[in-house]
């Protein structure tokens, strides 16, 4: 399946990219994050949330073809 991953804030700095397109067999957020931590070891030291198609998702969320995944740094509410 093909997915788009967008990195924001310190996550873009950790990966040195803002966006990438992947062909992957990964099927859950957990599996994707584990794969990304191997590819970008600096991600292992950063807390972040994950959104799928602009909705916050938990690590059990199943990813489908053409999904847009966003890795979001911690943020404070006001």
PDB file of N, CA, C and O in Angstrom:
ATOM      1  N   UNK A   1       0.832  -1.171   0.000  1.00  0.00           N
ATOM      2  CA  UNK A   1       0.000   0.000   0.000  1.00  0.00           C
ATOM      3  C   UNK A   1       0.880   1.239   0.000  1.00  0.00           C
ATOM      4  O   UNK A   1       2.012   1.190   0.434  1.00  0.00           O
ATOM      5  N   UNK A   2       0.336   2.332  -0.470  1.00  0.00           N
ATOM      6  CA  UNK A   2       1.058   3.591  -0.528  1.00  0.00           C
ATOM      7  C   UNK A   2       0.484   4.538   0.525  1.00  0.00           C
ATOM      8  O   UNK A   2      -0.732   4.684   0.632  1.00  0.00           O
ATOM      9  N   UNK A   3       1.378   5.157   1.322  1.00  0.00           N
ATOM     10  CA  UNK A   3       0.955   6.119   2.327  1.00  0.00           C
ATOM     11  C   UNK A   3       1.852   7.357   2.255  1.00  0.00           C
ATOM     12  O   UNK A   3       2.962   7.300   1.740  1.00  0.00           O
ATOM     13  N   UNK A   4       1.331   8.456   2.772  1.00  0.00           N
ATOM     14  CA  UNK A   4       2.099   9.695   2.892  1.00  0.00           C
ATOM     15  C   UNK A   4       2.313   9.951   4.374  1.00  0.00           C
ATOM     16  O   UNK A   4       1.375   9.857   5.167  1.00  0.00           O
ATOM     17  N   UNK A   5       3.552  10.271   4.731  1.00  0.00           N
ATOM     18  CA  UNK A   5       3.867  10.592   6.123  1.00  0.00           C
ATOM     19  C   UNK A   5       4.364  12.027   6.168  1.00  0.00           C
ATOM     20  O   UNK A   5       5.259  12.406   5.416  1.00  0.00           O
ATOM     21  N   UNK A   6       3.763  12.820   7.056  1.00  0.00           N
ATOM     22  CA  UNK A   6       4.177  14.206   7.251  1.00  0.00           C
ATOM     23  C   UNK A   6       4.747  14.351   8.658  1.00  0.00           C
ATOM     24  O   UNK A   6       4.171  13.849   9.619  1.00  0.00           O
ATOM     25  N   UNK A   7       5.888  15.031   8.750  1.00  0.00           N
ATOM     26  CA  UNK A   7       6.571  15.244  10.016  1.00  0.00           C
ATOM     27  C   UNK A   7       6.509  16.726  10.357  1.00  0.00           C
ATOM     28  O   UNK A   7       6.781  17.570   9.509  1.00  0.00           O
ATOM     29  N   UNK A   8       6.177  17.043  11.605  1.00  0.00           N
ATOM     30  CA  UNK A   8       6.046  18.428  12.029  1.00  0.00           C
ATOM     31  C   UNK A   8       6.999  18.748  13.177  1.00  0.00           C
ATOM     32  O   UNK A   8       7.313  17.881  13.995  1.00  0.00           O
ATOM     33  N   UNK A   9       7.428  20.009  13.231  1.00  0.00           N
ATOM     34  CA  UNK A   9       8.252  20.494  14.338  1.00  0.00           C
ATOM     35  C   UNK A   9       9.521  19.700  14.549  1.00  0.00           C
ATOM     36  O   UNK A   9      10.264  19.420  13.602  1.00  0.00           O
ATOM     37  N   UNK A  10       9.765  19.318  15.793  1.00  0.00           N
ATOM     38  CA  UNK A  10      10.995  18.606  16.136  1.00  0.00           C
ATOM     39  C   UNK A  10      11.086  17.249  15.439  1.00  0.00           C
ATOM     40  O   UNK A  10      12.175  16.698  15.287  1.00  0.00           O
ATOM     41  N   UNK A  11       9.956  16.713  14.983  1.00  0.00           N
ATOM     42  CA  UNK A  11       9.986  15.434  14.267  1.00  0.00           C
ATOM     43  C   UNK A  11      10.554  15.614  12.867  1.00  0.00           C
ATOM     44  O   UNK A  11      11.270  14.746  12.364  1.00  0.00           O
ATOM     45  N   UNK A  12      10.267  16.741  12.239  1.00  0.00           N
ATOM     46  CA  UNK A  12      10.881  17.055  10.947  1.00  0.00           C
ATOM     47  C   UNK A  12      12.388  17.249  11.126  1.00  0.00           C
ATOM     48  O   UNK A  12      13.175  16.827  10.276  1.00  0.00           O
ATOM     49  N   UNK A  13      12.770  17.856  12.232  1.00  0.00           N
ATOM     50  CA  UNK A  13      14.195  18.025  12.515  1.00  0.00           C
ATOM     51  C   UNK A  13      14.870  16.682  12.756  1.00  0.00           C
ATOM     52  O   UNK A  13      15.981  16.446  12.285  1.00  0.00           O
ATOM     53  N   UNK A  14      14.215  15.782  13.471  1.00  0.00           N
ATOM     54  CA  UNK A  14      14.781  14.469  13.776  1.00  0.00           C
ATOM     55  C   UNK A  14      14.955  13.606  12.527  1.00  0.00           C
ATOM     56  O   UNK A  14      15.897  12.822  12.428  1.00  0.00           O
ATOM     57  N   UNK A  15      14.037  13.754  11.571  1.00  0.00           N
ATOM     58  CA  UNK A  15      14.110  12.946  10.355  1.00  0.00           C
ATOM     59  C   UNK A  15      14.799  13.689   9.210  1.00  0.00           C
ATOM     60  O   UNK A  15      15.158  13.065   8.221  1.00  0.00           O
ATOM     61  N   UNK A  16      14.956  14.979   9.335  1.00  0.00           N
ATOM     62  CA  UNK A  16      15.506  15.893   8.320  1.00  0.00           C
ATOM     63  C   UNK A  16      14.627  16.002   7.072  1.00  0.00           C
ATOM     64  O   UNK A  16      15.079  16.475   6.034  1.00  0.00           O
ATOM     65  N   UNK A  17      13.377  15.590   7.172  1.00  0.00           N
ATOM     66  CA  UNK A  17      12.431  15.749   6.063  1.00  0.00           C
ATOM     67  C   UNK A  17      11.074  16.180   6.617  1.00  0.00           C
ATOM     68  O   UNK A  17      10.763  15.944   7.780  1.00  0.00           O
ATOM     69  N   UNK A  18      10.261  16.789   5.789  1.00  0.00           N
ATOM     70  CA  UNK A  18       8.931  17.215   6.211  1.00  0.00           C
ATOM     71  C   UNK A  18       7.855  16.253   5.737  1.00  0.00           C
ATOM     72  O   UNK A  18       6.786  16.164   6.339  1.00  0.00           O
ATOM     73  N   UNK A  19       8.138  15.523   4.666  1.00  0.00           N
ATOM     74  CA  UNK A  19       7.132  14.619   4.098  1.00  0.00           C
ATOM     75  C   UNK A  19       7.809  13.536   3.280  1.00  0.00           C
ATOM     76  O   UNK A  19       8.853  13.767   2.674  1.00  0.00           O
ATOM     77  N   UNK A  20       7.204  12.358   3.289  1.00  0.00           N
ATOM     78  CA  UNK A  20       7.680  11.284   2.424  1.00  0.00           C
ATOM     79  C   UNK A  20       6.521  10.384   2.024  1.00  0.00           C
ATOM     80  O   UNK A  20       5.498  10.343   2.700  1.00  0.00           O
ATOM     81  N   UNK A  21       6.706   9.696   0.923  1.00  0.00           N
ATOM     82  CA  UNK A  21       5.717   8.744   0.431  1.00  0.00           C
ATOM     83  C   UNK A  21       6.347   7.357   0.525  1.00  0.00           C
ATOM     84  O   UNK A  21       7.485   7.171   0.092  1.00  0.00           O
ATOM     85  N   UNK A  22       5.615   6.415   1.122  1.00  0.00           N
ATOM     86  CA  UNK A  22       6.146   5.074   1.314  1.00  0.00           C
ATOM     87  C   UNK A  22       5.255   4.025   0.677  1.00  0.00           C
ATOM     88  O   UNK A  22       4.028   4.130   0.715  1.00  0.00           O
ATOM     89  N   UNK A  23       5.883   3.007   0.145  1.00  0.00           N
ATOM     90  CA  UNK A  23       5.208   1.768  -0.225  1.00  0.00           C
ATOM     91  C   UNK A  23       5.503   0.836   0.938  1.00  0.00           C
ATOM     92  O   UNK A  23       6.666   0.606   1.255  1.00  0.00           O
ATOM     93  N   UNK A  24       4.497   0.339   1.592  1.00  0.00           N
ATOM     94  CA  UNK A  24       4.724  -0.479   2.776  1.00  0.00           C
ATOM     95  C   UNK A  24       3.648  -1.535   2.934  1.00  0.00           C
ATOM     96  O   UNK A  24       2.545  -1.398   2.420  1.00  0.00           O
ATOM     97  N   UNK A  25       3.993  -2.555   3.667  1.00  0.00           N
ATOM     98  CA  UNK A  25       3.029  -3.597   4.020  1.00  0.00           C
ATOM     99  C   UNK A  25       2.536  -3.415   5.454  1.00  0.00           C
ATOM    100  O   UNK A  25       1.761  -4.205   5.949  1.00  0.00           O
ATOM    101  N   UNK A  26       3.012  -2.368   6.096  1.00  0.00           N
ATOM    102  CA  UNK A  26       2.623  -2.083   7.478  1.00  0.00           C
ATOM    103  C   UNK A  26       1.113  -1.921   7.559  1.00  0.00           C
ATOM    104  O   UNK A  26       0.491  -1.349   6.672  1.00  0.00           O
ATOM    105  N   UNK A  27       0.501  -2.442   8.636  1.00  0.00           N
ATOM    106  CA  UNK A  27      -0.954  -2.342   8.711  1.00  0.00           C
ATOM    107  C   UNK A  27      -1.467  -1.606   9.947  1.00  0.00           C
ATOM    108  O   UNK A  27      -2.633  -1.302  10.019  1.00  0.00           O
ATOM    109  N   UNK A  28      -0.617  -1.301  10.920  1.00  0.00           N
ATOM    110  CA  UNK A  28      -1.086  -0.556  12.094  1.00  0.00           C
ATOM    111  C   UNK A  28      -0.130   0.593  12.403  1.00  0.00           C
ATOM    112  O   UNK A  28       1.023   0.589  11.973  1.00  0.00           O
ATOM    113  N   UNK A  29      -0.623   1.568  13.158  1.00  0.00           N
ATOM    114  CA  UNK A  29       0.216   2.695  13.565  1.00  0.00           C
ATOM    115  C   UNK A  29       1.413   2.189  14.366  1.00  0.00           C
ATOM    116  O   UNK A  29       2.531   2.634  14.152  1.00  0.00           O
ATOM    117  N   UNK A  30       1.181   1.250  15.254  1.00  0.00           N
ATOM    118  CA  UNK A  30       2.280   0.707  16.060  1.00  0.00           C
ATOM    119  C   UNK A  30       3.389   0.156  15.170  1.00  0.00           C
ATOM    120  O   UNK A  30       4.565   0.470  15.357  1.00  0.00           O
ATOM    121  N   UNK A  31       3.027  -0.663  14.185  1.00  0.00           N
ATOM    122  CA  UNK A  31       4.025  -1.248  13.291  1.00  0.00           C
ATOM    123  C   UNK A  31       4.750  -0.171  12.482  1.00  0.00           C
ATOM    124  O   UNK A  31       5.962  -0.247  12.294  1.00  0.00           O
ATOM    125  N   UNK A  32       4.017   0.829  12.034  1.00  0.00           N
ATOM    126  CA  UNK A  32       4.635   1.913  11.276  1.00  0.00           C
ATOM    127  C   UNK A  32       5.625   2.674  12.144  1.00  0.00           C
ATOM    128  O   UNK A  32       6.751   2.943  11.724  1.00  0.00           O
ATOM    129  N   UNK A  33       5.220   3.030  13.353  1.00  0.00           N
ATOM    130  CA  UNK A  33       6.104   3.788  14.249  1.00  0.00           C
ATOM    131  C   UNK A  33       7.364   2.990  14.556  1.00  0.00           C
ATOM    132  O   UNK A  33       8.472   3.541  14.546  1.00  0.00           O
ATOM    133  N   UNK A  34       7.232   1.702  14.791  1.00  0.00           N
ATOM    134  CA  UNK A  34       8.413   0.878  15.054  1.00  0.00           C
ATOM    135  C   UNK A  34       9.350   0.870  13.850  1.00  0.00           C
ATOM    136  O   UNK A  34      10.569   0.964  14.000  1.00  0.00           O
ATOM    137  N   UNK A  35       8.798   0.777  12.665  1.00  0.00           N
ATOM    138  CA  UNK A  35       9.599   0.811  11.437  1.00  0.00           C
ATOM    139  C   UNK A  35      10.298   2.160  11.289  1.00  0.00           C
ATOM    140  O   UNK A  35      11.480   2.227  10.945  1.00  0.00           O
ATOM    141  N   UNK A  36       9.577   3.248  11.567  1.00  0.00           N
ATOM    142  CA  UNK A  36      10.160   4.583  11.444  1.00  0.00           C
ATOM    143  C   UNK A  36      11.258   4.815  12.477  1.00  0.00           C
ATOM    144  O   UNK A  36      12.250   5.492  12.188  1.00  0.00           O
ATOM    145  N   UNK A  37      11.109   4.261  13.679  1.00  0.00           N
ATOM    146  CA  UNK A  37      12.145   4.414  14.707  1.00  0.00           C
ATOM    147  C   UNK A  37      13.435   3.714  14.303  1.00  0.00           C
ATOM    148  O   UNK A  37      14.525   4.137  14.689  1.00  0.00           O
ATOM    149  N   UNK A  38      13.329   2.650  13.531  1.00  0.00           N
ATOM    150  CA  UNK A  38      14.525   1.976  13.015  1.00  0.00           C
ATOM    151  C   UNK A  38      15.163   2.832  11.924  1.00  0.00           C
ATOM    152  O   UNK A  38      16.371   3.021  11.892  1.00  0.00           O
ATOM    153  N   UNK A  39      14.336   3.372  11.039  1.00  0.00           N
ATOM    154  CA  UNK A  39      14.837   4.198   9.946  1.00  0.00           C
ATOM    155  C   UNK A  39      15.389   5.536  10.446  1.00  0.00           C
ATOM    156  O   UNK A  39      16.374   6.044   9.913  1.00  0.00           O
ATOM    157  N   UNK A  40      14.729   6.110  11.452  1.00  0.00           N
ATOM    158  CA  UNK A  40      15.125   7.407  12.021  1.00  0.00           C
ATOM    159  C   UNK A  40      15.301   7.241  13.539  1.00  0.00           C
ATOM    160  O   UNK A  40      14.381   7.520  14.314  1.00  0.00           O
ATOM    161  N   UNK A  41      16.464   6.779  13.987  1.00  0.00           N
ATOM    162  CA  UNK A  41      16.676   6.484  15.411  1.00  0.00           C
ATOM    163  C   UNK A  41      16.371   7.642  16.363  1.00  0.00           C
ATOM    164  O   UNK A  41      15.988   7.411  17.507  1.00  0.00           O
ATOM    165  N   UNK A  42      16.486   8.892  15.916  1.00  0.00           N
ATOM    166  CA  UNK A  42      16.205  10.035  16.791  1.00  0.00           C
ATOM    167  C   UNK A  42      14.735  10.092  17.193  1.00  0.00           C
ATOM    168  O   UNK A  42      14.395  10.702  18.203  1.00  0.00           O
ATOM    169  N   UNK A  43      13.855   9.451  16.445  1.00  0.00           N
ATOM    170  CA  UNK A  43      12.432   9.428  16.807  1.00  0.00           C
ATOM    171  C   UNK A  43      12.182   8.669  18.108  1.00  0.00           C
ATOM    172  O   UNK A  43      11.205   8.926  18.795  1.00  0.00           O
ATOM    173  N   UNK A  44      13.066   7.738  18.433  1.00  0.00           N
ATOM    174  CA  UNK A  44      12.889   6.939  19.644  1.00  0.00           C
ATOM    175  C   UNK A  44      12.976   7.796  20.903  1.00  0.00           C
ATOM    176  O   UNK A  44      12.453   7.411  21.951  1.00  0.00           O
ATOM    177  N   UNK A  45      13.595   8.967  20.805  1.00  0.00           N
ATOM    178  CA  UNK A  45      13.784   9.832  21.970  1.00  0.00           C
ATOM    179  C   UNK A  45      12.771  10.960  22.058  1.00  0.00           C
ATOM    180  O   UNK A  45      12.917  11.854  22.881  1.00  0.00           O
ATOM    181  N   UNK A  46      11.757  10.937  21.204  1.00  0.00           N
ATOM    182  CA  UNK A  46      10.795  12.032  21.138  1.00  0.00           C
ATOM    183  C   UNK A  46       9.387  11.487  21.362  1.00  0.00           C
ATOM    184  O   UNK A  46       9.003  10.470  20.799  1.00  0.00           O
ATOM    185  N   UNK A  47       8.620  12.169  22.210  1.00  0.00           N
ATOM    186  CA  UNK A  47       7.204  11.815  22.372  1.00  0.00           C
ATOM    187  C   UNK A  47       6.409  12.503  21.276  1.00  0.00           C
ATOM    188  O   UNK A  47       6.661  13.668  20.969  1.00  0.00           O
ATOM    189  N   UNK A  48       5.455  11.804  20.703  1.00  0.00           N
ATOM    190  CA  UNK A  48       4.644  12.407  19.652  1.00  0.00           C
ATOM    191  C   UNK A  48       3.304  11.695  19.532  1.00  0.00           C
ATOM    192  O   UNK A  48       3.139  10.571  19.990  1.00  0.00           O
ATOM    193  N   UNK A  49       2.366  12.385  18.933  1.00  0.00           N
ATOM    194  CA  UNK A  49       1.044  11.838  18.613  1.00  0.00           C
ATOM    195  C   UNK A  49       1.016  11.515  17.128  1.00  0.00           C
ATOM    196  O   UNK A  49       1.809  12.048  16.345  1.00  0.00           O
ATOM    197  N   UNK A  50       0.075  10.667  16.755  1.00  0.00           N
ATOM    198  CA  UNK A  50      -0.072  10.296  15.352  1.00  0.00           C
ATOM    199  C   UNK A  50      -1.507  10.577  14.919  1.00  0.00           C
ATOM    200  O   UNK A  50      -2.457  10.236  15.626  1.00  0.00           O
ATOM    201  N   UNK A  51      -1.635  11.206  13.766  1.00  0.00           N
ATOM    202  CA  UNK A  51      -2.953  11.442  13.172  1.00  0.00           C
ATOM    203  C   UNK A  51      -3.024  10.698  11.842  1.00  0.00           C
ATOM    204  O   UNK A  51      -2.036  10.614  11.115  1.00  0.00           O
ATOM    205  N   UNK A  52      -4.190  10.151  11.566  1.00  0.00           N
ATOM    206  CA  UNK A  52      -4.448   9.488  10.295  1.00  0.00           C
ATOM    207  C   UNK A  52      -5.585  10.238   9.622  1.00  0.00           C
ATOM    208  O   UNK A  52      -6.669  10.380  10.200  1.00  0.00           O
ATOM    209  N   UNK A  53      -5.305  10.733   8.436  1.00  0.00           N
ATOM    210  CA  UNK A  53      -6.287  11.523   7.696  1.00  0.00           C
ATOM    211  C   UNK A  53      -6.894  12.618   8.569  1.00  0.00           C
ATOM    212  O   UNK A  53      -8.109  12.792   8.652  1.00  0.00           O
ATOM    213  N   UNK A  54      -6.024  13.332   9.283  1.00  0.00           N
ATOM    214  CA  UNK A  54      -6.341  14.496  10.106  1.00  0.00           C
ATOM    215  C   UNK A  54      -7.174  14.182  11.344  1.00  0.00           C
ATOM    216  O   UNK A  54      -7.836  15.072  11.896  1.00  0.00           O
ATOM    217  N   UNK A  55      -7.135  12.943  11.811  1.00  0.00           N
ATOM    218  CA  UNK A  55      -7.809  12.539  13.049  1.00  0.00           C
ATOM    219  C   UNK A  55      -6.781  11.850  13.946  1.00  0.00           C
ATOM    220  O   UNK A  55      -6.101  10.913  13.489  1.00  0.00           O
ATOM    221  N   UNK A  56      -6.662  12.281  15.203  1.00  0.00           N
ATOM    222  CA  UNK A  56      -5.743  11.598  16.105  1.00  0.00           C
ATOM    223  C   UNK A  56      -6.106  10.129  16.183  1.00  0.00           C
ATOM    224  O   UNK A  56      -7.289   9.768  16.214  1.00  0.00           O
ATOM    225  N   UNK A  57      -5.075   9.286  16.202  1.00  0.00           N
ATOM    226  CA  UNK A  57      -5.299   7.839  16.190  1.00  0.00           C
ATOM    227  C   UNK A  57      -4.430   7.178  17.254  1.00  0.00           C
ATOM    228  O   UNK A  57      -3.344   7.664  17.577  1.00  0.00           O
ATOM    229  N   UNK A  58      -4.916   6.058  17.785  1.00  0.00           N
ATOM    230  CA  UNK A  58      -4.094   5.313  18.738  1.00  0.00           C
ATOM    231  C   UNK A  58      -3.225   4.321  17.979  1.00  0.00           C
ATOM    232  O   UNK A  58      -3.346   4.146  16.776  1.00  0.00           O
ATOM    233  N   UNK A  59      -2.349   3.652  18.712  1.00  0.00           N
ATOM    234  CA  UNK A  59      -1.372   2.783  18.079  1.00  0.00           C
ATOM    235  C   UNK A  59      -1.983   1.502  17.513  1.00  0.00           C
ATOM    236  O   UNK A  59      -1.345   0.801  16.750  1.00  0.00           O
ATOM    237  N   UNK A  60      -3.224   1.192  17.851  1.00  0.00           N
ATOM    238  CA  UNK A  60      -3.901   0.017  17.292  1.00  0.00           C
ATOM    239  C   UNK A  60      -4.624   0.320  15.991  1.00  0.00           C
ATOM    240  O   UNK A  60      -5.132  -0.588  15.338  1.00  0.00           O
ATOM    241  N   UNK A  61      -4.680   1.585  15.617  1.00  0.00           N
ATOM    242  CA  UNK A  61      -5.398   2.004  14.412  1.00  0.00           C
ATOM    243  C   UNK A  61      -4.825   1.302  13.180  1.00  0.00           C
ATOM    244  O   UNK A  61      -3.610   1.252  12.987  1.00  0.00           O
ATOM    245  N   UNK A  62      -5.680   0.777  12.342  1.00  0.00           N
ATOM    246  CA  UNK A  62      -5.272   0.116  11.103  1.00  0.00           C
ATOM    247  C   UNK A  62      -5.141   1.158   9.991  1.00  0.00           C
ATOM    248  O   UNK A  62      -6.023   1.982   9.799  1.00  0.00           O
ATOM    249  N   UNK A  63      -4.037   1.085   9.279  1.00  0.00           N
ATOM    250  CA  UNK A  63      -3.756   2.012   8.184  1.00  0.00           C
ATOM    251  C   UNK A  63      -4.228   1.386   6.872  1.00  0.00           C
ATOM    252  O   UNK A  63      -3.994   0.204   6.610  1.00  0.00           O
ATOM    253  N   UNK A  64      -4.871   2.191   6.061  1.00  0.00           N
ATOM    254  CA  UNK A  64      -5.330   1.738   4.748  1.00  0.00           C
ATOM    255  C   UNK A  64      -4.571   2.450   3.639  1.00  0.00           C
ATOM    256  O   UNK A  64      -3.938   3.476   3.864  1.00  0.00           O
ATOM    257  N   UNK A  65      -4.677   1.920   2.436  1.00  0.00           N
ATOM    258  CA  UNK A  65      -4.018   2.479   1.266  1.00  0.00           C
ATOM    259  C   UNK A  65      -4.376   3.958   1.093  1.00  0.00           C
ATOM    260  O   UNK A  65      -5.508   4.375   1.332  1.00  0.00           O
ATOM    261  N   UNK A  66      -3.389   4.737   0.697  1.00  0.00           N
ATOM    262  CA  UNK A  66      -3.521   6.176   0.445  1.00  0.00           C
ATOM    263  C   UNK A  66      -3.780   7.010   1.695  1.00  0.00           C
ATOM    264  O   UNK A  66      -4.228   8.159   1.589  1.00  0.00           O
ATOM    265  N   UNK A  67      -3.496   6.471   2.860  1.00  0.00           N
ATOM    266  CA  UNK A  67      -3.675   7.226   4.102  1.00  0.00           C
ATOM    267  C   UNK A  67      -2.616   8.315   4.210  1.00  0.00           C
ATOM    268  O   UNK A  67      -1.496   8.173   3.715  1.00  0.00           O
ATOM    269  N   UNK A  68      -3.008   9.413   4.871  1.00  0.00           N
ATOM    270  CA  UNK A  68      -2.069  10.474   5.195  1.00  0.00           C
ATOM    271  C   UNK A  68      -1.798  10.395   6.693  1.00  0.00           C
ATOM    272  O   UNK A  68      -2.712  10.545   7.505  1.00  0.00           O
ATOM    273  N   UNK A  69      -0.568  10.122   7.038  1.00  0.00           N
ATOM    274  CA  UNK A  69      -0.142   9.969   8.424  1.00  0.00           C
ATOM    275  C   UNK A  69       0.627  11.216   8.819  1.00  0.00           C
ATOM    276  O   UNK A  69       1.543  11.635   8.105  1.00  0.00           O
ATOM    277  N   UNK A  70       0.293  11.804   9.957  1.00  0.00           N
ATOM    278  CA  UNK A  70       1.028  12.971  10.462  1.00  0.00           C
ATOM    279  C   UNK A  70       1.603  12.635  11.825  1.00  0.00           C
ATOM    280  O   UNK A  70       0.897  12.112  12.690  1.00  0.00           O
ATOM    281  N   UNK A  71       2.900  12.875  11.990  1.00  0.00           N
ATOM    282  CA  UNK A  71       3.554  12.727  13.276  1.00  0.00           C
ATOM    283  C   UNK A  71       3.622  14.116  13.889  1.00  0.00           C
ATOM    284  O   UNK A  71       4.235  15.028  13.321  1.00  0.00           O
ATOM    285  N   UNK A  72       2.970  14.266  15.041  1.00  0.00           N
ATOM    286  CA  UNK A  72       2.803  15.574  15.674  1.00  0.00           C
ATOM    287  C   UNK A  72       3.577  15.660  16.971  1.00  0.00           C
ATOM    288  O   UNK A  72       3.428  14.808  17.844  1.00  0.00           O
ATOM    289  N   UNK A  73       4.374  16.712  17.135  1.00  0.00           N
ATOM    290  CA  UNK A  73       5.122  16.882  18.379  1.00  0.00           C
ATOM    291  C   UNK A  73       4.175  17.228  19.523  1.00  0.00           C
ATOM    292  O   UNK A  73       3.027  17.605  19.288  1.00  0.00           O
ATOM    293  N   UNK A  74       4.670  17.118  20.752  1.00  0.00           N
ATOM    294  CA  UNK A  74       3.835  17.530  21.892  1.00  0.00           C
ATOM    295  C   UNK A  74       3.431  18.999  21.752  1.00  0.00           C
ATOM    296  O   UNK A  74       4.216  19.817  21.265  1.00  0.00           O
ATOM    297  N   UNK A  75       2.220  19.297  22.140  1.00  0.00           N
ATOM    298  CA  UNK A  75       1.774  20.685  22.091  1.00  0.00           C
ATOM    299  C   UNK A  75       0.936  20.966  23.320  1.00  0.00           C
ATOM    300  O   UNK A  75       0.321  20.089  23.898  1.00  0.00           O
ATOM    301  N   UNK A  76       0.936  22.229  23.727  1.00  0.00           N
ATOM    302  CA  UNK A  76       0.188  22.636  24.923  1.00  0.00           C
ATOM    303  C   UNK A  76      -1.112  23.308  24.498  1.00  0.00           C
ATOM    304  O   UNK A  76      -1.146  24.046  23.524  1.00  0.00           O
ATOM    305  N   UNK A  77      -2.153  23.033  25.239  1.00  0.00           N
ATOM    306  CA  UNK A  77      -3.435  23.676  24.968  1.00  0.00           C
ATOM    307  C   UNK A  77      -3.569  24.973  25.746  1.00  0.00           C
ATOM    308  O   UNK A  77      -2.832  25.217  26.683  1.00  0.00           O
ATOM    309  N   UNK A  78      -4.524  25.778  25.362  1.00  0.00           N
ATOM    310  CA  UNK A  78      -4.650  27.051  26.051  1.00  0.00           C
ATOM    311  C   UNK A  78      -6.050  27.370  26.438  1.00  0.00           C
ATOM    312  O   UNK A  78      -7.008  26.742  26.330  1.00  0.00           O
TER     313      UNK A  78
END
